[in-house]
Amino acid sequence: MPSVEARGNSIRVKWWGGEYHLDADGKPTKRKKYESASGPEPGVPFQDEDEAYKFGLDRESDVRNNRHRPKSVEMNMVEYCDIWFSSLDLRTRTMDKYESILNAVIKPYWRHWTVGQITPVEYDRFKSFVGKKYSELYKRGVLSVFRMLMDDAVLKYKLRDETPVIDQRHRGRYEKKLTRRAKSELPIEAVHQLAVNAYHVFGYSGWSYIWTIAFTGMRPPGETQGLQRGFTSVHWPASDPDRDRRKEARRYDGMHVLRVQHQTYYSGGKAVLAAPKYDSHRSLVIPPFLHEQHEALLASHDKPWLFISQTGKHLLSVGFTKNYWYPIRDGREERKPRPGYERYAHAALPAVEEMAGQDIYRLRHWHKALLDEPGADIADVAKEARMGHEMPGMAGVYSEVTLAMERRVVEYLQGVWEKRVVAAGLWMPPFPIGLPDDLLEGSFSLFSGLPSLELK
């Protein structure tokens, strides 16, 4: 039975919490551990002894019916966040994102709370706090991580009986969901202008870089910048160290195929060579014109990567978005040569209005739209496989990409190039030549080959 004590103006109730004290060897003794409370909630005192006694009875009922969690297993939220994060085994970028959210938002907010103290009311307060302080996109990321924390606290670690995250639908003021920005039509002439601008920013590598994204749908910048010489259509599949992949690639006899095997990015200040997003390794058939571009580009340098900067560096090292993509998309003013700084002079470039404010990822979307055009006659399963997606439902189970489908992809893309670019008389750059040795010397401090990358 609970015992009630009156101390001055306060009332305290004690009850058995279901645990026993341990002896020196860590074995339970017959001496019971008691828990106590001075009010039904923190900061709220009992009104009288009767209320305190009933509260104690309810706690003992919880103990008898296995509804009570002893204080010895209550865990501080900061400690729990660290344990939860250390148990994850995710992609480097995802781990970085989760760690940032935990350290910046969740741990500071809940640092004085135990896992079991968080109620649905407190969760709603937290949700309101995040919504007022952060953008909608970041809010969704924070609440998603918090939901996973609470789900694991219930199902995996048994630190709670139920989650405090209760989202009721179709109640309250209507709020329009976050939607993607509307995309205007992007004509091939605009893509061509991007390629022309890229040529003037970082040479033939830039010209081919734009057309590669537009005609393969590879994810920029990770997959395109991670494309190594041995996985281009010029050398693959003969150069592949994996015998099974070489055997599988025999079906492409007579076709030009590149292999999406890696992506590159920075993580924790280090250059990382990782698998493609969602492990979407894939072989992409490419039209002859693109194979010829890659062949000419590789002949102009001896680096292990297909695409390199103007001075021969890996694109990951040059601040691609700011220094390359923005001038390509938004144009730039002329910079006239000055004595001693002639190499920094450049011509003016026009802005591509159809791409104003948009990311280079838009070219990947353009590729999908190109395959969807009337008359393309390309099966959905071939399009999704090309984009690195899996077909949902029964179509994904029973459909497969046939060689005839991939031949159709090549035929169609080559036709688009010949009709809309070549026959239209759009400007073409000359094939590249090797860079002078004095420009290349000492410019590969970040990447001199694969060993300098951290493989993940």
Short mmCIF file of C-alpha atoms in Angstrom, two decimals:
data_model
loop_
_atom_site.label_atom_id
_atom_site.label_comp_id
_atom_site.label_asym_id
_atom_site.label_seq_id
_atom_site.Cartn_x
_atom_site.Cartn_y
_atom_site.Cartn_z
CA MET A 1 0.00 0.00 0.00
CA PRO A 2 1.27 3.54 -0.67
CA SER A 3 2.28 5.76 2.22
CA VAL A 4 1.50 9.46 2.39
CA GLU A 5 3.64 12.02 4.20
CA ALA A 6 2.74 15.65 4.90
CA ARG A 7 5.78 17.92 5.09
CA GLY A 8 4.86 21.50 5.85
CA ASN A 9 2.79 22.74 2.93
CA SER A 10 3.72 19.80 0.68
CA ILE A 11 2.41 16.23 0.46
CA ARG A 12 4.48 13.29 -0.76
CA VAL A 13 3.37 9.77 -1.58
CA LYS A 14 5.67 6.73 -1.78
CA TRP A 15 4.99 3.39 -3.47
CA TRP A 16 6.90 0.29 -4.46
CA GLY A 17 8.23 0.69 -7.98
CA GLY A 18 8.59 -3.02 -8.72
CA GLU A 19 12.36 -3.23 -8.13
CA TYR A 20 14.62 -4.53 -5.34
CA HIS A 21 17.95 -3.21 -4.10
CA LEU A 22 21.02 -5.14 -5.23
CA ASP A 23 23.77 -6.60 -3.09
CA ALA A 24 27.52 -6.24 -3.68
CA ASP A 25 27.42 -9.03 -6.27
CA GLY A 26 24.63 -7.32 -8.20
CA LYS A 27 21.96 -9.80 -7.12
CA PRO A 28 18.49 -8.64 -5.96
CA THR A 29 17.86 -8.56 -2.21
CA LYS A 30 14.50 -8.60 -0.38
CA ARG A 31 14.72 -4.87 0.25
CA LYS A 32 12.25 -3.03 -1.98
CA LYS A 33 12.97 0.15 -3.92
CA TYR A 34 10.35 2.83 -3.45
CA GLU A 35 9.47 5.70 -5.74
CA SER A 36 7.82 8.95 -4.72
CA ALA A 37 6.04 12.00 -6.07
CA SER A 38 4.94 15.35 -4.67
CA GLY A 39 2.28 15.96 -7.29
CA PRO A 40 0.45 14.40 -10.24
CA GLU A 41 2.73 16.32 -12.67
CA PRO A 42 6.09 18.10 -12.32
CA GLY A 43 5.50 21.48 -10.72
CA VAL A 44 1.87 20.68 -9.76
CA PRO A 45 1.46 19.73 -6.04
CA PHE A 46 -1.17 17.40 -4.59
CA GLN A 47 -4.22 19.24 -3.25
CA ASP A 48 -4.71 16.89 -0.28
CA GLU A 49 -3.62 13.54 1.18
CA ASP A 50 -6.52 11.70 -0.43
CA GLU A 51 -5.44 12.76 -3.91
CA ALA A 52 -1.86 11.68 -3.13
CA TYR A 53 -3.02 8.30 -1.80
CA LYS A 54 -5.13 7.60 -4.92
CA PHE A 55 -2.16 8.56 -7.08
CA GLY A 56 -0.01 6.01 -5.23
CA LEU A 57 -2.68 3.33 -5.66
CA ASP A 58 -2.73 3.97 -9.41
CA ARG A 59 1.07 3.61 -9.58
CA GLU A 60 0.98 0.31 -7.69
CA SER A 61 -1.76 -0.88 -10.04
CA ASP A 62 0.54 -0.06 -12.95
CA VAL A 63 3.29 -2.12 -11.30
CA ARG A 64 1.00 -5.13 -10.80
CA ASN A 65 -0.24 -4.98 -14.41
CA ASN A 66 3.18 -4.38 -16.03
CA ARG A 67 2.26 -0.86 -17.10
CA HIS A 68 4.90 0.85 -14.97
CA ARG A 69 8.43 1.62 -16.07
CA PRO A 70 10.81 1.95 -13.10
CA LYS A 71 12.88 5.11 -12.83
CA SER A 72 16.04 3.06 -13.24
CA VAL A 73 15.24 2.48 -16.92
CA GLU A 74 14.24 6.06 -17.68
CA MET A 75 16.74 7.60 -20.06
CA ASN A 76 17.57 11.19 -20.82
CA MET A 77 16.74 12.23 -24.39
CA VAL A 78 20.31 13.37 -25.14
CA GLU A 79 21.68 9.98 -24.10
CA TYR A 80 19.00 8.19 -26.08
CA CYS A 81 19.67 10.28 -29.21
CA ASP A 82 23.34 9.31 -29.07
CA ILE A 83 22.52 5.61 -28.62
CA TRP A 84 19.94 5.71 -31.42
CA PHE A 85 22.29 7.48 -33.84
CA SER A 86 25.17 5.09 -33.14
CA SER A 87 22.92 2.17 -34.11
CA LEU A 88 22.24 3.52 -37.60
CA ASP A 89 23.96 2.18 -40.70
CA LEU A 90 22.98 4.53 -43.52
CA ARG A 91 24.60 6.40 -46.38
CA THR A 92 27.19 8.98 -45.38
CA ARG A 93 25.03 11.89 -46.51
CA THR A 94 22.00 10.59 -44.63
CA MET A 95 24.06 10.09 -41.49
CA ASP A 96 25.37 13.65 -41.78
CA LYS A 97 21.81 14.97 -42.18
CA TYR A 98 20.45 13.06 -39.17
CA GLU A 99 23.41 14.03 -36.98
CA SER A 100 22.94 17.69 -37.89
CA ILE A 101 19.22 17.60 -37.03
CA LEU A 102 19.87 15.84 -33.72
CA ASN A 103 22.60 18.27 -32.64
CA ALA A 104 20.96 21.46 -33.91
CA VAL A 105 17.31 20.92 -32.93
CA ILE A 106 16.23 17.76 -31.13
CA LYS A 107 18.91 17.39 -28.44
CA PRO A 108 18.91 21.08 -27.40
CA TYR A 109 15.10 21.19 -27.19
CA TRP A 110 14.68 17.97 -25.18
CA ARG A 111 17.92 18.07 -23.16
CA HIS A 112 16.05 18.25 -19.80
CA TRP A 113 13.54 15.49 -20.65
CA THR A 114 13.58 11.73 -20.29
CA VAL A 115 12.28 9.57 -23.11
CA GLY A 116 9.21 8.57 -21.12
CA GLN A 117 8.19 12.11 -20.15
CA ILE A 118 7.30 13.25 -23.65
CA THR A 119 3.51 13.35 -24.09
CA PRO A 120 1.42 14.04 -27.21
CA VAL A 121 0.80 17.54 -25.86
CA GLU A 122 4.54 18.19 -25.55
CA TYR A 123 5.09 16.78 -29.02
CA ASP A 124 2.54 19.26 -30.42
CA ARG A 125 4.41 22.09 -28.69
CA PHE A 126 7.65 20.86 -30.22
CA LYS A 127 6.01 20.62 -33.64
CA SER A 128 4.75 24.20 -33.33
CA PHE A 129 8.20 25.39 -32.25
CA VAL A 130 9.89 23.78 -35.25
CA GLY A 131 7.24 25.08 -37.64
CA LYS A 132 7.70 28.68 -36.49
CA LYS A 133 11.49 28.65 -36.51
CA TYR A 134 12.40 26.68 -39.63
CA SER A 135 11.38 26.30 -43.26
CA GLU A 136 8.70 23.80 -44.24
CA LEU A 137 11.24 21.47 -45.85
CA TYR A 138 13.55 21.47 -42.82
CA LYS A 139 10.57 21.07 -40.48
CA ARG A 140 9.55 17.91 -42.29
CA GLY A 141 13.07 16.54 -41.92
CA VAL A 142 13.18 17.28 -38.18
CA LEU A 143 9.77 15.74 -37.48
CA SER A 144 10.65 12.70 -39.58
CA VAL A 145 13.78 12.04 -37.50
CA PHE A 146 11.86 12.61 -34.25
CA ARG A 147 9.16 10.17 -35.36
CA MET A 148 11.81 7.51 -35.99
CA LEU A 149 13.31 8.20 -32.57
CA MET A 150 9.98 7.66 -30.83
CA ASP A 151 9.03 4.61 -32.92
CA ASP A 152 12.30 2.91 -32.00
CA ALA A 153 11.86 3.91 -28.34
CA VAL A 154 8.60 1.90 -28.36
CA LEU A 155 9.31 -1.01 -30.69
CA LYS A 156 13.05 -1.55 -30.45
CA TYR A 157 14.25 -0.28 -27.07
CA LYS A 158 11.01 -0.66 -25.04
CA LEU A 159 11.57 2.72 -23.35
CA ARG A 160 7.95 3.74 -23.87
CA ASP A 161 4.60 1.99 -24.15
CA GLU A 162 3.41 4.12 -27.07
CA THR A 163 4.67 6.93 -29.24
CA PRO A 164 3.68 10.54 -28.50
CA VAL A 165 3.60 11.31 -32.22
CA ILE A 166 -0.09 11.31 -33.10
CA ASP A 167 -0.91 13.00 -36.39
CA GLN A 168 -4.64 13.27 -37.05
CA ARG A 169 -5.63 13.85 -40.63
CA HIS A 170 -8.45 15.99 -42.05
CA ARG A 171 -8.74 18.17 -38.96
CA GLY A 172 -8.06 21.85 -38.45
CA ARG A 173 -7.31 24.61 -40.92
CA TYR A 174 -6.40 23.39 -44.37
CA GLU A 175 -2.76 23.89 -45.28
CA LYS A 176 -1.56 23.28 -48.79
CA LYS A 177 1.18 20.69 -48.92
CA LEU A 178 4.64 21.62 -50.05
CA THR A 179 4.76 21.25 -53.82
CA ARG A 180 7.55 21.32 -56.33
CA ARG A 181 8.15 24.52 -58.19
CA ALA A 182 6.29 24.63 -61.49
CA LYS A 183 8.60 23.93 -64.41
CA SER A 184 8.29 25.81 -67.67
CA GLU A 185 9.01 24.02 -70.93
CA LEU A 186 12.70 23.81 -71.71
CA PRO A 187 13.40 23.81 -75.47
CA ILE A 188 16.47 22.06 -76.78
CA GLU A 189 17.80 25.44 -77.93
CA ALA A 190 18.04 26.44 -74.26
CA VAL A 191 19.90 23.23 -73.45
CA HIS A 192 22.25 24.00 -76.34
CA GLN A 193 22.89 27.48 -74.96
CA LEU A 194 23.75 25.95 -71.59
CA ALA A 195 26.24 23.67 -73.35
CA VAL A 196 27.74 26.63 -75.23
CA ASN A 197 28.11 28.61 -72.02
CA ALA A 198 29.64 25.56 -70.33
CA TYR A 199 32.15 25.29 -73.16
CA HIS A 200 33.29 28.86 -72.52
CA VAL A 201 33.42 28.25 -68.75
CA PHE A 202 35.40 25.00 -68.64
CA GLY A 203 36.07 23.89 -72.17
CA TYR A 204 35.00 20.80 -74.08
CA SER A 205 34.51 19.05 -70.75
CA GLY A 206 31.72 21.55 -70.01
CA TRP A 207 30.14 21.10 -73.44
CA SER A 208 29.99 17.33 -73.04
CA TYR A 209 28.97 17.58 -69.37
CA ILE A 210 25.69 19.33 -70.20
CA TRP A 211 24.80 16.99 -73.07
CA THR A 212 25.64 13.93 -70.98
CA ILE A 213 23.11 14.87 -68.29
CA ALA A 214 20.50 15.84 -70.89
CA PHE A 215 20.85 12.61 -72.89
CA THR A 216 21.46 10.06 -70.11
CA GLY A 217 19.48 11.39 -67.14
CA MET A 218 22.44 10.76 -64.80
CA ARG A 219 22.11 12.47 -61.42
CA PRO A 220 24.21 15.63 -61.27
CA PRO A 221 26.57 16.43 -59.82
CA GLY A 222 27.33 13.19 -57.91
CA GLU A 223 27.00 10.56 -60.65
CA THR A 224 28.39 12.68 -63.46
CA GLN A 225 31.42 13.84 -61.46
CA GLY A 226 31.96 10.29 -60.24
CA LEU A 227 32.13 8.86 -63.78
CA GLN A 228 35.59 7.33 -64.15
CA ARG A 229 37.47 6.66 -67.35
CA GLY A 230 37.08 2.89 -67.03
CA PHE A 231 33.28 3.10 -66.77
CA THR A 232 32.77 5.26 -69.87
CA SER A 233 31.51 3.71 -73.09
CA VAL A 234 35.02 4.06 -74.51
CA HIS A 235 36.39 1.39 -72.14
CA TRP A 236 33.47 -0.35 -70.47
CA PRO A 237 32.73 -3.26 -70.07
CA ALA A 238 36.20 -4.59 -70.98
CA SER A 239 37.78 -2.53 -68.19
CA ASP A 240 35.37 -3.64 -65.49
CA PRO A 241 37.07 -5.70 -62.74
CA ASP A 242 33.80 -7.51 -62.01
CA ARG A 243 33.51 -10.64 -64.17
CA ASP A 244 29.76 -10.98 -63.66
CA ARG A 245 29.13 -7.45 -64.93
CA ARG A 246 31.35 -8.05 -67.96
CA LYS A 247 29.42 -11.22 -68.71
CA GLU A 248 26.09 -9.45 -68.35
CA ALA A 249 27.25 -6.65 -70.65
CA ARG A 250 27.72 -9.01 -73.58
CA ARG A 251 24.09 -8.34 -74.47
CA TYR A 252 25.17 -4.85 -75.56
CA ASP A 253 27.47 -6.09 -78.31
CA GLY A 254 27.79 -3.36 -80.94
CA MET A 255 26.25 -0.65 -78.72
CA HIS A 256 27.85 2.13 -76.70
CA VAL A 257 27.24 1.71 -72.97
CA LEU A 258 28.51 3.53 -69.88
CA ARG A 259 28.24 2.24 -66.34
CA VAL A 260 26.82 4.29 -63.45
CA GLN A 261 28.84 2.71 -60.66
CA HIS A 262 29.74 5.56 -58.29
CA GLN A 263 28.97 9.08 -57.18
CA THR A 264 31.29 11.58 -55.47
CA TYR A 265 30.62 14.21 -52.83
CA TYR A 266 32.12 15.84 -49.76
CA SER A 267 31.33 14.47 -46.31
CA GLY A 268 33.02 15.67 -43.14
CA GLY A 269 35.54 17.63 -45.19
CA LYS A 270 36.61 14.53 -47.13
CA ALA A 271 36.03 13.53 -50.73
CA VAL A 272 33.90 10.39 -50.79
CA LEU A 273 33.43 7.84 -53.56
CA ALA A 274 30.11 6.12 -52.86
CA ALA A 275 27.49 4.00 -54.56
CA PRO A 276 24.81 5.84 -56.55
CA LYS A 277 21.73 7.10 -54.74
CA TYR A 278 19.43 4.23 -53.69
CA ASP A 279 22.14 1.80 -54.91
CA SER A 280 20.85 2.46 -58.41
CA HIS A 281 23.85 0.98 -60.23
CA ARG A 282 22.90 0.72 -63.89
CA SER A 283 24.21 0.40 -67.43
CA LEU A 284 23.13 3.18 -69.79
CA VAL A 285 23.10 2.83 -73.54
CA ILE A 286 24.09 6.11 -75.16
CA PRO A 287 23.74 7.45 -78.71
CA PRO A 288 26.79 7.51 -81.01
CA PHE A 289 27.21 11.30 -80.86
CA LEU A 290 27.65 11.20 -77.08
CA HIS A 291 30.12 8.31 -77.31
CA GLU A 292 32.17 10.37 -79.79
CA GLN A 293 32.19 13.33 -77.39
CA HIS A 294 33.44 11.15 -74.54
CA GLU A 295 36.05 9.55 -76.76
CA ALA A 296 37.40 12.94 -77.84
CA LEU A 297 37.35 14.27 -74.27
CA LEU A 298 39.27 11.30 -72.88
CA ALA A 299 41.85 11.63 -75.64
CA SER A 300 42.52 15.21 -74.49
CA HIS A 301 43.66 14.32 -70.96
CA ASP A 302 45.05 11.41 -68.96
CA LYS A 303 43.10 11.84 -65.72
CA PRO A 304 41.04 8.97 -64.20
CA TRP A 305 37.80 10.98 -64.49
CA LEU A 306 35.84 11.79 -67.62
CA PHE A 307 34.91 15.36 -66.71
CA ILE A 308 37.62 17.71 -65.44
CA SER A 309 37.87 21.42 -64.73
CA GLN A 310 39.42 24.03 -66.97
CA THR A 311 42.82 23.42 -65.37
CA GLY A 312 42.51 19.64 -65.14
CA LYS A 313 41.20 19.31 -61.59
CA HIS A 314 38.34 17.12 -60.46
CA LEU A 315 35.08 19.10 -60.57
CA LEU A 316 34.48 18.42 -56.89
CA SER A 317 37.38 20.72 -56.02
CA VAL A 318 36.36 23.86 -57.91
CA GLY A 319 33.15 24.99 -56.19
CA PHE A 320 31.09 23.77 -59.13
CA THR A 321 27.75 25.40 -58.33
CA LYS A 322 29.09 28.89 -57.65
CA ASN A 323 32.01 29.05 -60.06
CA TYR A 324 30.67 26.99 -62.95
CA TRP A 325 26.93 26.42 -62.85
CA TYR A 326 25.83 29.97 -62.01
CA PRO A 327 27.78 31.56 -64.90
CA ILE A 328 26.50 28.82 -67.22
CA ARG A 329 22.88 29.41 -66.20
CA ASP A 330 22.82 33.13 -65.41
CA GLY A 331 25.48 34.37 -67.83
CA ARG A 332 28.35 36.68 -66.97
CA GLU A 333 29.84 39.99 -68.00
CA GLU A 334 32.96 40.34 -70.07
CA ARG A 335 36.27 40.47 -68.20
CA LYS A 336 38.94 42.20 -70.23
CA PRO A 337 42.56 41.10 -69.96
CA ARG A 338 44.90 42.98 -67.63
CA PRO A 339 48.68 42.84 -67.65
CA GLY A 340 49.78 39.79 -65.71
CA TYR A 341 46.21 38.46 -65.43
CA GLU A 342 45.48 37.58 -69.05
CA ARG A 343 44.50 34.00 -68.17
CA TYR A 344 41.55 35.29 -66.12
CA ALA A 345 39.97 37.21 -69.00
CA HIS A 346 36.75 35.85 -70.46
CA ALA A 347 33.99 36.78 -72.88
CA ALA A 348 30.47 37.75 -71.88
CA LEU A 349 27.88 34.95 -71.75
CA PRO A 350 24.11 35.30 -72.16
CA ALA A 351 21.74 34.14 -69.43
CA VAL A 352 19.49 31.17 -70.23
CA GLU A 353 16.13 32.63 -69.21
CA GLU A 354 14.29 29.30 -69.29
CA MET A 355 16.59 28.04 -66.53
CA ALA A 356 16.45 31.13 -64.30
CA GLY A 357 16.87 30.14 -60.66
CA GLN A 358 16.85 26.42 -61.41
CA ASP A 359 19.31 23.74 -60.44
CA ILE A 360 21.34 21.71 -62.93
CA TYR A 361 19.17 18.75 -61.84
CA ARG A 362 16.53 20.23 -64.17
CA LEU A 363 18.42 18.65 -67.08
CA ARG A 364 17.76 15.20 -65.61
CA HIS A 365 14.04 16.03 -65.56
CA TRP A 366 14.36 17.26 -69.14
CA HIS A 367 15.74 13.87 -70.17
CA LYS A 368 12.71 12.11 -68.69
CA ALA A 369 10.38 14.52 -70.48
CA LEU A 370 12.27 13.85 -73.72
CA LEU A 371 11.64 10.11 -73.36
CA ASP A 372 7.96 10.81 -72.64
CA GLU A 373 7.39 12.81 -75.82
CA PRO A 374 4.82 11.56 -78.34
CA GLY A 375 6.51 9.43 -80.96
CA ALA A 376 9.36 8.36 -78.71
CA ASP A 377 7.73 4.93 -78.34
CA ILE A 378 9.79 3.91 -75.31
CA ALA A 379 8.39 1.51 -72.72
CA ASP A 380 7.85 2.82 -69.19
CA VAL A 381 10.02 0.10 -67.68
CA ALA A 382 12.95 1.17 -69.88
CA LYS A 383 12.50 4.82 -68.92
CA GLU A 384 12.36 4.11 -65.19
CA ALA A 385 15.38 1.81 -65.34
CA ARG A 386 17.31 4.49 -67.20
CA MET A 387 16.50 7.03 -64.48
CA GLY A 388 17.63 4.63 -61.76
CA HIS A 389 14.09 4.00 -60.50
CA GLU A 390 12.19 0.81 -59.83
CA MET A 391 8.74 0.28 -61.31
CA PRO A 392 6.12 0.05 -58.54
CA GLY A 393 3.50 -2.64 -58.22
CA MET A 394 3.03 -5.68 -60.44
CA ALA A 395 4.56 -3.87 -63.42
CA GLY A 396 7.85 -3.77 -61.56
CA VAL A 397 7.61 -7.48 -60.76
CA TYR A 398 6.81 -8.79 -64.24
CA SER A 399 8.29 -6.17 -66.62
CA GLU A 400 11.90 -6.21 -67.82
CA VAL A 401 14.05 -4.09 -70.08
CA THR A 402 14.71 -5.88 -73.36
CA LEU A 403 17.51 -5.26 -75.81
CA ALA A 404 14.96 -4.07 -78.38
CA MET A 405 13.81 -1.39 -75.93
CA GLU A 406 17.35 -0.13 -75.42
CA ARG A 407 18.03 -0.10 -79.16
CA ARG A 408 14.94 2.06 -79.50
CA VAL A 409 16.28 4.45 -76.83
CA VAL A 410 19.56 4.85 -78.75
CA GLU A 411 17.80 5.31 -82.09
CA TYR A 412 15.44 7.92 -80.68
CA LEU A 413 18.09 9.95 -78.85
CA GLN A 414 20.42 9.96 -81.86
CA GLY A 415 17.52 11.12 -84.00
CA VAL A 416 16.76 13.99 -81.63
CA TRP A 417 20.38 15.13 -81.82
CA GLU A 418 20.58 14.94 -85.60
CA LYS A 419 17.23 16.61 -86.27
CA ARG A 420 17.06 19.27 -83.54
CA VAL A 421 20.73 20.16 -83.14
CA VAL A 422 22.77 19.19 -86.21
CA ALA A 423 20.14 19.80 -88.88
CA ALA A 424 19.09 23.01 -87.12
CA GLY A 425 22.60 24.36 -87.68
CA LEU A 426 23.31 24.98 -84.02
CA TRP A 427 26.91 25.83 -83.16
CA MET A 428 29.38 23.00 -82.47
CA PRO A 429 32.82 23.35 -80.87
CA PRO A 430 35.94 21.75 -82.35
CA PHE A 431 37.19 18.52 -80.82
CA PRO A 432 39.48 19.21 -77.86
CA ILE A 433 43.23 18.91 -77.66
CA GLY A 434 45.43 18.12 -74.68
CA LEU A 435 46.04 20.92 -72.16
CA PRO A 436 49.55 22.38 -71.95
CA ASP A 437 51.72 20.72 -69.33
CA ASP A 438 52.32 24.01 -67.49
CA LEU A 439 48.58 24.32 -66.80
CA LEU A 440 48.27 20.76 -65.61
CA GLU A 441 51.36 20.76 -63.41
CA GLY A 442 50.54 20.70 -59.69
CA SER A 443 46.79 21.02 -60.20
CA PHE A 444 45.70 17.60 -58.96
CA SER A 445 46.20 17.96 -55.23
CA LEU A 446 42.66 16.78 -54.45
CA PHE A 447 42.41 13.83 -56.80
CA SER A 448 45.32 12.07 -58.39
CA GLY A 449 43.40 8.81 -58.64
CA LEU A 450 41.11 6.50 -56.74
CA PRO A 451 43.36 5.91 -53.68
CA SER A 452 42.87 9.54 -52.60
CA LEU A 453 39.14 8.98 -52.18
CA GLU A 454 37.41 7.50 -49.19
CA LEU A 455 35.35 4.63 -50.55
CA LYS A 456 31.91 4.30 -48.90
#
